[in-house]
């Protein structure tokens, strides 16, 4: 039997919890959740050519890393920092 590999912070219980959530969600709840995603003004959904996806992912990763570095420089170094 093959052992499942989960991303950091995930386990079988967490995966099952997500499955249960979506399997028990009503159609109205699913529609409301999907519509809420389009109302988030801090993100933009857009189509990009497939060949540019790696470049865009790299830019997002760099942007996220830069923001993390800036955020950490504003907070004191404590034992709770990762």
PDB file of N, CA and C in Angstrom:
ATOM      1  N   UNK A   1       0.839  -1.185   0.000  1.00  0.00           N
ATOM      2  CA  UNK A   1       0.000   0.000   0.000  1.00  0.00           C
ATOM      3  C   UNK A   1       0.885   1.250   0.000  1.00  0.00           C
ATOM      4  N   UNK A   2       0.536   2.224  -0.811  1.00  0.00           N
ATOM      5  CA  UNK A   2       1.312   3.454  -0.930  1.00  0.00           C
ATOM      6  C   UNK A   2       0.939   4.429   0.178  1.00  0.00           C
ATOM      7  N   UNK A   3       1.952   5.007   0.803  1.00  0.00           N
ATOM      8  CA  UNK A   3       1.732   6.008   1.849  1.00  0.00           C
ATOM      9  C   UNK A   3       1.543   7.370   1.184  1.00  0.00           C
ATOM     10  N   UNK A   4       0.479   8.074   1.576  1.00  0.00           N
ATOM     11  CA  UNK A   4       0.241   9.411   1.040  1.00  0.00           C
ATOM     12  C   UNK A   4       1.258  10.392   1.592  1.00  0.00           C
ATOM     13  N   UNK A   5       1.686  11.324   0.741  1.00  0.00           N
ATOM     14  CA  UNK A   5       2.575  12.393   1.184  1.00  0.00           C
ATOM     15  C   UNK A   5       1.766  13.678   1.192  1.00  0.00           C
ATOM     16  N   UNK A   6       1.830  14.404   2.286  1.00  0.00           N
ATOM     17  CA  UNK A   6       1.062  15.634   2.442  1.00  0.00           C
ATOM     18  C   UNK A   6       2.005  16.828   2.521  1.00  0.00           C
ATOM     19  N   UNK A   7       1.530  17.983   2.103  1.00  0.00           N
ATOM     20  CA  UNK A   7       2.334  19.201   2.259  1.00  0.00           C
ATOM     21  C   UNK A   7       2.556  19.491   3.743  1.00  0.00           C
ATOM     22  N   UNK A   8       3.549  20.293   4.062  1.00  0.00           N
ATOM     23  CA  UNK A   8       3.778  20.649   5.470  1.00  0.00           C
ATOM     24  C   UNK A   8       2.513  21.212   6.107  1.00  0.00           C
ATOM     25  N   UNK A   9       2.189  20.739   7.299  1.00  0.00           N
ATOM     26  CA  UNK A   9       1.016  21.210   8.022  1.00  0.00           C
ATOM     27  C   UNK A   9      -0.256  20.449   7.690  1.00  0.00           C
ATOM     28  N   UNK A  10      -0.189  19.549   6.745  1.00  0.00           N
ATOM     29  CA  UNK A  10      -1.359  18.765   6.348  1.00  0.00           C
ATOM     30  C   UNK A  10      -1.166  17.319   6.780  1.00  0.00           C
ATOM     31  N   UNK A  11      -2.284  16.643   7.043  1.00  0.00           N
ATOM     32  CA  UNK A  11      -2.279  15.221   7.352  1.00  0.00           C
ATOM     33  C   UNK A  11      -3.592  14.634   6.856  1.00  0.00           C
ATOM     34  N   UNK A  12      -3.761  13.340   7.032  1.00  0.00           N
ATOM     35  CA  UNK A  12      -4.969  12.680   6.532  1.00  0.00           C
ATOM     36  C   UNK A  12      -6.235  13.275   7.144  1.00  0.00           C
ATOM     37  N   UNK A  13      -6.190  13.597   8.430  1.00  0.00           N
ATOM     38  CA  UNK A  13      -7.360  14.169   9.103  1.00  0.00           C
ATOM     39  C   UNK A  13      -7.757  15.515   8.484  1.00  0.00           C
ATOM     40  N   UNK A  14      -6.768  16.350   8.207  1.00  0.00           N
ATOM     41  CA  UNK A  14      -7.066  17.664   7.628  1.00  0.00           C
ATOM     42  C   UNK A  14      -7.632  17.518   6.215  1.00  0.00           C
ATOM     43  N   UNK A  15      -7.059  16.624   5.431  1.00  0.00           N
ATOM     44  CA  UNK A  15      -7.558  16.379   4.078  1.00  0.00           C
ATOM     45  C   UNK A  15      -9.001  15.893   4.136  1.00  0.00           C
ATOM     46  N   UNK A  16      -9.286  14.947   5.032  1.00  0.00           N
ATOM     47  CA  UNK A  16     -10.644  14.423   5.155  1.00  0.00           C
ATOM     48  C   UNK A  16     -11.614  15.512   5.585  1.00  0.00           C
ATOM     49  N   UNK A  17     -11.154  16.418   6.433  1.00  0.00           N
ATOM     50  CA  UNK A  17     -11.994  17.529   6.874  1.00  0.00           C
ATOM     51  C   UNK A  17     -12.391  18.420   5.694  1.00  0.00           C
ATOM     52  N   UNK A  18     -11.452  18.692   4.801  1.00  0.00           N
ATOM     53  CA  UNK A  18     -11.745  19.511   3.619  1.00  0.00           C
ATOM     54  C   UNK A  18     -12.719  18.774   2.693  1.00  0.00           C
ATOM     55  N   UNK A  19     -12.487  17.487   2.505  1.00  0.00           N
ATOM     56  CA  UNK A  19     -13.394  16.690   1.672  1.00  0.00           C
ATOM     57  C   UNK A  19     -14.803  16.724   2.247  1.00  0.00           C
ATOM     58  N   UNK A  20     -14.918  16.498   3.550  1.00  0.00           N
ATOM     59  CA  UNK A  20     -16.231  16.517   4.209  1.00  0.00           C
ATOM     60  C   UNK A  20     -16.913  17.869   4.047  1.00  0.00           C
ATOM     61  N   UNK A  21     -16.143  18.939   4.193  1.00  0.00           N
ATOM     62  CA  UNK A  21     -16.699  20.289   4.065  1.00  0.00           C
ATOM     63  C   UNK A  21     -17.363  20.472   2.702  1.00  0.00           C
ATOM     64  N   UNK A  22     -16.629  20.140   1.642  1.00  0.00           N
ATOM     65  CA  UNK A  22     -17.163  20.368   0.299  1.00  0.00           C
ATOM     66  C   UNK A  22     -18.246  19.357  -0.084  1.00  0.00           C
ATOM     67  N   UNK A  23     -18.159  18.134   0.414  1.00  0.00           N
ATOM     68  CA  UNK A  23     -19.201  17.152   0.110  1.00  0.00           C
ATOM     69  C   UNK A  23     -20.521  17.493   0.792  1.00  0.00           C
ATOM     70  N   UNK A  24     -20.474  18.199   1.909  1.00  0.00           N
ATOM     71  CA  UNK A  24     -21.681  18.539   2.659  1.00  0.00           C
ATOM     72  C   UNK A  24     -22.171  19.962   2.396  1.00  0.00           C
ATOM     73  N   UNK A  25     -21.489  20.677   1.529  1.00  0.00           N
ATOM     74  CA  UNK A  25     -21.853  22.056   1.220  1.00  0.00           C
ATOM     75  C   UNK A  25     -23.068  22.075   0.291  1.00  0.00           C
ATOM     76  N   UNK A  26     -24.022  22.940   0.602  1.00  0.00           N
ATOM     77  CA  UNK A  26     -25.185  23.069  -0.283  1.00  0.00           C
ATOM     78  C   UNK A  26     -24.780  23.825  -1.546  1.00  0.00           C
ATOM     79  N   UNK A  27     -25.618  23.743  -2.562  1.00  0.00           N
ATOM     80  CA  UNK A  27     -25.333  24.466  -3.804  1.00  0.00           C
ATOM     81  C   UNK A  27     -25.310  25.971  -3.555  1.00  0.00           C
ATOM     82  N   UNK A  28     -26.236  26.457  -2.731  1.00  0.00           N
ATOM     83  CA  UNK A  28     -26.261  27.891  -2.410  1.00  0.00           C
ATOM     84  C   UNK A  28     -24.985  28.322  -1.690  1.00  0.00           C
ATOM     85  N   UNK A  29     -24.507  27.490  -0.770  1.00  0.00           N
ATOM     86  CA  UNK A  29     -23.263  27.809  -0.053  1.00  0.00           C
ATOM     87  C   UNK A  29     -22.074  27.824  -1.012  1.00  0.00           C
ATOM     88  N   UNK A  30     -22.051  26.885  -1.943  1.00  0.00           N
ATOM     89  CA  UNK A  30     -20.957  26.825  -2.917  1.00  0.00           C
ATOM     90  C   UNK A  30     -20.953  28.060  -3.815  1.00  0.00           C
ATOM     91  N   UNK A  31     -22.133  28.470  -4.255  1.00  0.00           N
ATOM     92  CA  UNK A  31     -22.239  29.668  -5.098  1.00  0.00           C
ATOM     93  C   UNK A  31     -21.791  30.899  -4.321  1.00  0.00           C
ATOM     94  N   UNK A  32     -22.235  31.023  -3.074  1.00  0.00           N
ATOM     95  CA  UNK A  32     -21.852  32.175  -2.248  1.00  0.00           C
ATOM     96  C   UNK A  32     -20.339  32.211  -2.037  1.00  0.00           C
ATOM     97  N   UNK A  33     -19.735  31.048  -1.812  1.00  0.00           N
ATOM     98  CA  UNK A  33     -18.280  30.990  -1.617  1.00  0.00           C
ATOM     99  C   UNK A  33     -17.546  31.403  -2.892  1.00  0.00           C
ATOM    100  N   UNK A  34     -18.014  30.926  -4.032  1.00  0.00           N
ATOM    101  CA  UNK A  34     -17.384  31.281  -5.307  1.00  0.00           C
ATOM    102  C   UNK A  34     -17.531  32.769  -5.591  1.00  0.00           C
ATOM    103  N   UNK A  35     -18.712  33.313  -5.348  1.00  0.00           N
ATOM    104  CA  UNK A  35     -18.934  34.742  -5.589  1.00  0.00           C
ATOM    105  C   UNK A  35     -18.094  35.606  -4.655  1.00  0.00           C
ATOM    106  N   UNK A  36     -17.902  35.162  -3.434  1.00  0.00           N
ATOM    107  CA  UNK A  36     -17.090  35.921  -2.476  1.00  0.00           C
ATOM    108  C   UNK A  36     -15.651  36.045  -2.977  1.00  0.00           C
ATOM    109  N   UNK A  37     -15.167  35.029  -3.664  1.00  0.00           N
ATOM    110  CA  UNK A  37     -13.813  35.074  -4.208  1.00  0.00           C
ATOM    111  C   UNK A  37     -13.635  36.174  -5.233  1.00  0.00           C
ATOM    112  N   UNK A  38     -14.680  36.469  -5.969  1.00  0.00           N
ATOM    113  CA  UNK A  38     -14.608  37.523  -6.984  1.00  0.00           C
ATOM    114  C   UNK A  38     -14.751  38.915  -6.382  1.00  0.00           C
ATOM    115  N   UNK A  39     -15.167  39.009  -5.139  1.00  0.00           N
ATOM    116  CA  UNK A  39     -15.352  40.304  -4.485  1.00  0.00           C
ATOM    117  C   UNK A  39     -14.113  40.747  -3.712  1.00  0.00           C
ATOM    118  N   UNK A  40     -13.094  39.906  -3.650  1.00  0.00           N
ATOM    119  CA  UNK A  40     -11.859  40.235  -2.947  1.00  0.00           C
ATOM    120  C   UNK A  40     -11.068  41.241  -3.784  1.00  0.00           C
ATOM    121  N   UNK A  41     -11.001  42.476  -3.325  1.00  0.00           N
ATOM    122  CA  UNK A  41     -10.340  43.534  -4.096  1.00  0.00           C
ATOM    123  C   UNK A  41      -8.820  43.530  -3.953  1.00  0.00           C
ATOM    124  N   UNK A  42      -8.284  42.627  -3.128  1.00  0.00           N
ATOM    125  CA  UNK A  42      -6.833  42.583  -2.961  1.00  0.00           C
ATOM    126  C   UNK A  42      -6.161  41.652  -3.975  1.00  0.00           C
ATOM    127  N   UNK A  43      -6.961  40.961  -4.784  1.00  0.00           N
ATOM    128  CA  UNK A  43      -6.412  40.078  -5.814  1.00  0.00           C
ATOM    129  C   UNK A  43      -7.124  40.337  -7.135  1.00  0.00           C
ATOM    130  N   UNK A  44      -6.488  39.910  -8.222  1.00  0.00           N
ATOM    131  CA  UNK A  44      -7.061  40.047  -9.554  1.00  0.00           C
ATOM    132  C   UNK A  44      -6.978  38.706 -10.264  1.00  0.00           C
ATOM    133  N   UNK A  45      -8.067  38.308 -10.891  1.00  0.00           N
ATOM    134  CA  UNK A  45      -8.070  37.108 -11.716  1.00  0.00           C
ATOM    135  C   UNK A  45      -7.880  37.538 -13.157  1.00  0.00           C
ATOM    136  N   UNK A  46      -6.982  36.840 -13.862  1.00  0.00           N
ATOM    137  CA  UNK A  46      -6.757  37.196 -15.256  1.00  0.00           C
ATOM    138  C   UNK A  46      -6.265  35.982 -16.024  1.00  0.00           C
ATOM    139  N   UNK A  47      -6.481  36.008 -17.326  1.00  0.00           N
ATOM    140  CA  UNK A  47      -5.955  34.971 -18.199  1.00  0.00           C
ATOM    141  C   UNK A  47      -4.567  35.394 -18.650  1.00  0.00           C
ATOM    142  N   UNK A  48      -3.644  34.425 -18.602  1.00  0.00           N
ATOM    143  CA  UNK A  48      -2.300  34.677 -19.123  1.00  0.00           C
ATOM    144  C   UNK A  48      -1.930  33.507 -20.027  1.00  0.00           C
ATOM    145  N   UNK A  49      -1.105  33.737 -21.024  1.00  0.00           N
ATOM    146  CA  UNK A  49      -0.682  32.634 -21.881  1.00  0.00           C
ATOM    147  C   UNK A  49       0.045  31.564 -21.060  1.00  0.00           C
ATOM    148  N   UNK A  50      -0.235  30.319 -21.361  1.00  0.00           N
ATOM    149  CA  UNK A  50       0.327  29.199 -20.612  1.00  0.00           C
ATOM    150  C   UNK A  50       1.847  29.269 -20.535  1.00  0.00           C
ATOM    151  N   UNK A  51       2.481  29.667 -21.620  1.00  0.00           N
ATOM    152  CA  UNK A  51       3.952  29.694 -21.613  1.00  0.00           C
ATOM    153  C   UNK A  51       4.512  30.746 -20.655  1.00  0.00           C
ATOM    154  N   UNK A  52       3.679  31.691 -20.224  1.00  0.00           N
ATOM    155  CA  UNK A  52       4.133  32.713 -19.276  1.00  0.00           C
ATOM    156  C   UNK A  52       3.874  32.334 -17.814  1.00  0.00           C
ATOM    157  N   UNK A  53       3.171  31.241 -17.581  1.00  0.00           N
ATOM    158  CA  UNK A  53       2.844  30.847 -16.205  1.00  0.00           C
ATOM    159  C   UNK A  53       4.093  30.717 -15.332  1.00  0.00           C
ATOM    160  N   UNK A  54       5.163  30.037 -15.777  1.00  0.00           N
ATOM    161  CA  UNK A  54       6.349  29.944 -14.915  1.00  0.00           C
ATOM    162  C   UNK A  54       6.930  31.311 -14.539  1.00  0.00           C
ATOM    163  N   UNK A  55       6.923  32.246 -15.475  1.00  0.00           N
ATOM    164  CA  UNK A  55       7.451  33.586 -15.209  1.00  0.00           C
ATOM    165  C   UNK A  55       6.578  34.299 -14.180  1.00  0.00           C
ATOM    166  N   UNK A  56       5.268  34.195 -14.341  1.00  0.00           N
ATOM    167  CA  UNK A  56       4.342  34.845 -13.411  1.00  0.00           C
ATOM    168  C   UNK A  56       4.480  34.232 -12.019  1.00  0.00           C
ATOM    169  N   UNK A  57       4.576  32.908 -11.943  1.00  0.00           N
ATOM    170  CA  UNK A  57       4.750  32.257 -10.639  1.00  0.00           C
ATOM    171  C   UNK A  57       6.038  32.711  -9.959  1.00  0.00           C
ATOM    172  N   UNK A  58       7.093  32.871 -10.747  1.00  0.00           N
ATOM    173  CA  UNK A  58       8.362  33.351 -10.193  1.00  0.00           C
ATOM    174  C   UNK A  58       8.217  34.780  -9.660  1.00  0.00           C
ATOM    175  N   UNK A  59       7.526  35.621 -10.396  1.00  0.00           N
ATOM    176  CA  UNK A  59       7.292  36.998  -9.941  1.00  0.00           C
ATOM    177  C   UNK A  59       6.470  37.025  -8.646  1.00  0.00           C
ATOM    178  N   UNK A  60       5.442  36.199  -8.587  1.00  0.00           N
ATOM    179  CA  UNK A  60       4.619  36.140  -7.374  1.00  0.00           C
ATOM    180  C   UNK A  60       5.451  35.656  -6.201  1.00  0.00           C
ATOM    181  N   UNK A  61       6.255  34.635  -6.430  1.00  0.00           N
ATOM    182  CA  UNK A  61       7.108  34.104  -5.370  1.00  0.00           C
ATOM    183  C   UNK A  61       8.083  35.165  -4.866  1.00  0.00           C
ATOM    184  N   UNK A  62       8.703  35.896  -5.786  1.00  0.00           N
ATOM    185  CA  UNK A  62       9.643  36.954  -5.405  1.00  0.00           C
ATOM    186  C   UNK A  62       8.913  38.055  -4.644  1.00  0.00           C
ATOM    187  N   UNK A  63       7.744  38.442  -5.121  1.00  0.00           N
ATOM    188  CA  UNK A  63       6.954  39.480  -4.454  1.00  0.00           C
ATOM    189  C   UNK A  63       6.599  39.045  -3.031  1.00  0.00           C
ATOM    190  N   UNK A  64       6.168  37.800  -2.880  1.00  0.00           N
ATOM    191  CA  UNK A  64       5.809  37.282  -1.556  1.00  0.00           C
ATOM    192  C   UNK A  64       7.023  37.254  -0.636  1.00  0.00           C
ATOM    193  N   UNK A  65       8.163  36.822  -1.159  1.00  0.00           N
ATOM    194  CA  UNK A  65       9.385  36.770  -0.358  1.00  0.00           C
ATOM    195  C   UNK A  65       9.833  38.171   0.037  1.00  0.00           C
ATOM    196  N   UNK A  66       9.733  39.124  -0.889  1.00  0.00           N
ATOM    197  CA  UNK A  66      10.104  40.509  -0.581  1.00  0.00           C
ATOM    198  C   UNK A  66       9.207  41.080   0.508  1.00  0.00           C
ATOM    199  N   UNK A  67       7.915  40.809   0.426  1.00  0.00           N
ATOM    200  CA  UNK A  67       6.985  41.304   1.447  1.00  0.00           C
ATOM    201  C   UNK A  67       7.261  40.670   2.795  1.00  0.00           C
ATOM    202  N   UNK A  68       7.597  39.387   2.801  1.00  0.00           N
ATOM    203  CA  UNK A  68       7.914  38.711   4.051  1.00  0.00           C
ATOM    204  C   UNK A  68       9.155  39.333   4.675  1.00  0.00           C
ATOM    205  N   UNK A  69      10.160  39.619   3.850  1.00  0.00           N
ATOM    206  CA  UNK A  69      11.387  40.241   4.349  1.00  0.00           C
ATOM    207  C   UNK A  69      11.095  41.625   4.915  1.00  0.00           C
ATOM    208  N   UNK A  70      10.277  42.404   4.217  1.00  0.00           N
ATOM    209  CA  UNK A  70       9.937  43.744   4.703  1.00  0.00           C
ATOM    210  C   UNK A  70       9.140  43.658   5.999  1.00  0.00           C
ATOM    211  N   UNK A  71       8.184  42.737   6.083  1.00  0.00           N
ATOM    212  CA  UNK A  71       7.376  42.587   7.289  1.00  0.00           C
ATOM    213  C   UNK A  71       8.250  42.204   8.479  1.00  0.00           C
ATOM    214  N   UNK A  72       9.201  41.324   8.270  1.00  0.00           N
ATOM    215  CA  UNK A  72      10.069  40.884   9.361  1.00  0.00           C
ATOM    216  C   UNK A  72      10.990  42.004   9.840  1.00  0.00           C
ATOM    217  N   UNK A  73      11.366  42.884   8.920  1.00  0.00           N
ATOM    218  CA  UNK A  73      12.261  43.967   9.329  1.00  0.00           C
ATOM    219  C   UNK A  73      11.545  44.968  10.224  1.00  0.00           C
ATOM    220  N   UNK A  74      10.213  44.953  10.223  1.00  0.00           N
ATOM    221  CA  UNK A  74       9.445  45.877  11.046  1.00  0.00           C
ATOM    222  C   UNK A  74       9.162  45.326  12.437  1.00  0.00           C
ATOM    223  N   UNK A  75       9.357  44.027  12.624  1.00  0.00           N
ATOM    224  CA  UNK A  75       9.032  43.418  13.910  1.00  0.00           C
ATOM    225  C   UNK A  75      10.298  42.987  14.619  1.00  0.00           C
ATOM    226  N   UNK A  76      10.294  43.042  15.943  1.00  0.00           N
ATOM    227  CA  UNK A  76      11.474  42.617  16.680  1.00  0.00           C
ATOM    228  C   UNK A  76      11.700  41.118  16.528  1.00  0.00           C
ATOM    229  N   UNK A  77      12.942  40.719  16.586  1.00  0.00           N
ATOM    230  CA  UNK A  77      13.285  39.311  16.501  1.00  0.00           C
ATOM    231  C   UNK A  77      12.994  38.658  17.846  1.00  0.00           C
ATOM    232  N   UNK A  78      12.014  37.767  17.879  1.00  0.00           N
ATOM    233  CA  UNK A  78      11.660  37.068  19.118  1.00  0.00           C
ATOM    234  C   UNK A  78      11.720  35.579  18.879  1.00  0.00           C
ATOM    235  N   UNK A  79      11.601  34.831  19.938  1.00  0.00           N
ATOM    236  CA  UNK A  79      11.658  33.378  19.821  1.00  0.00           C
ATOM    237  C   UNK A  79      10.450  32.819  19.086  1.00  0.00           C
ATOM    238  N   UNK A  80       9.393  33.604  18.914  1.00  0.00           N
ATOM    239  CA  UNK A  80       8.211  33.125  18.200  1.00  0.00           C
ATOM    240  C   UNK A  80       8.333  33.320  16.703  1.00  0.00           C
ATOM    241  N   UNK A  81       9.353  34.051  16.238  1.00  0.00           N
ATOM    242  CA  UNK A  81       9.560  34.219  14.797  1.00  0.00           C
ATOM    243  C   UNK A  81       9.957  32.892  14.188  1.00  0.00           C
ATOM    244  N   UNK A  82       9.525  32.672  12.959  1.00  0.00           N
ATOM    245  CA  UNK A  82       9.881  31.434  12.262  1.00  0.00           C
ATOM    246  C   UNK A  82      11.227  31.607  11.618  1.00  0.00           C
TER     247      UNK A  82
END
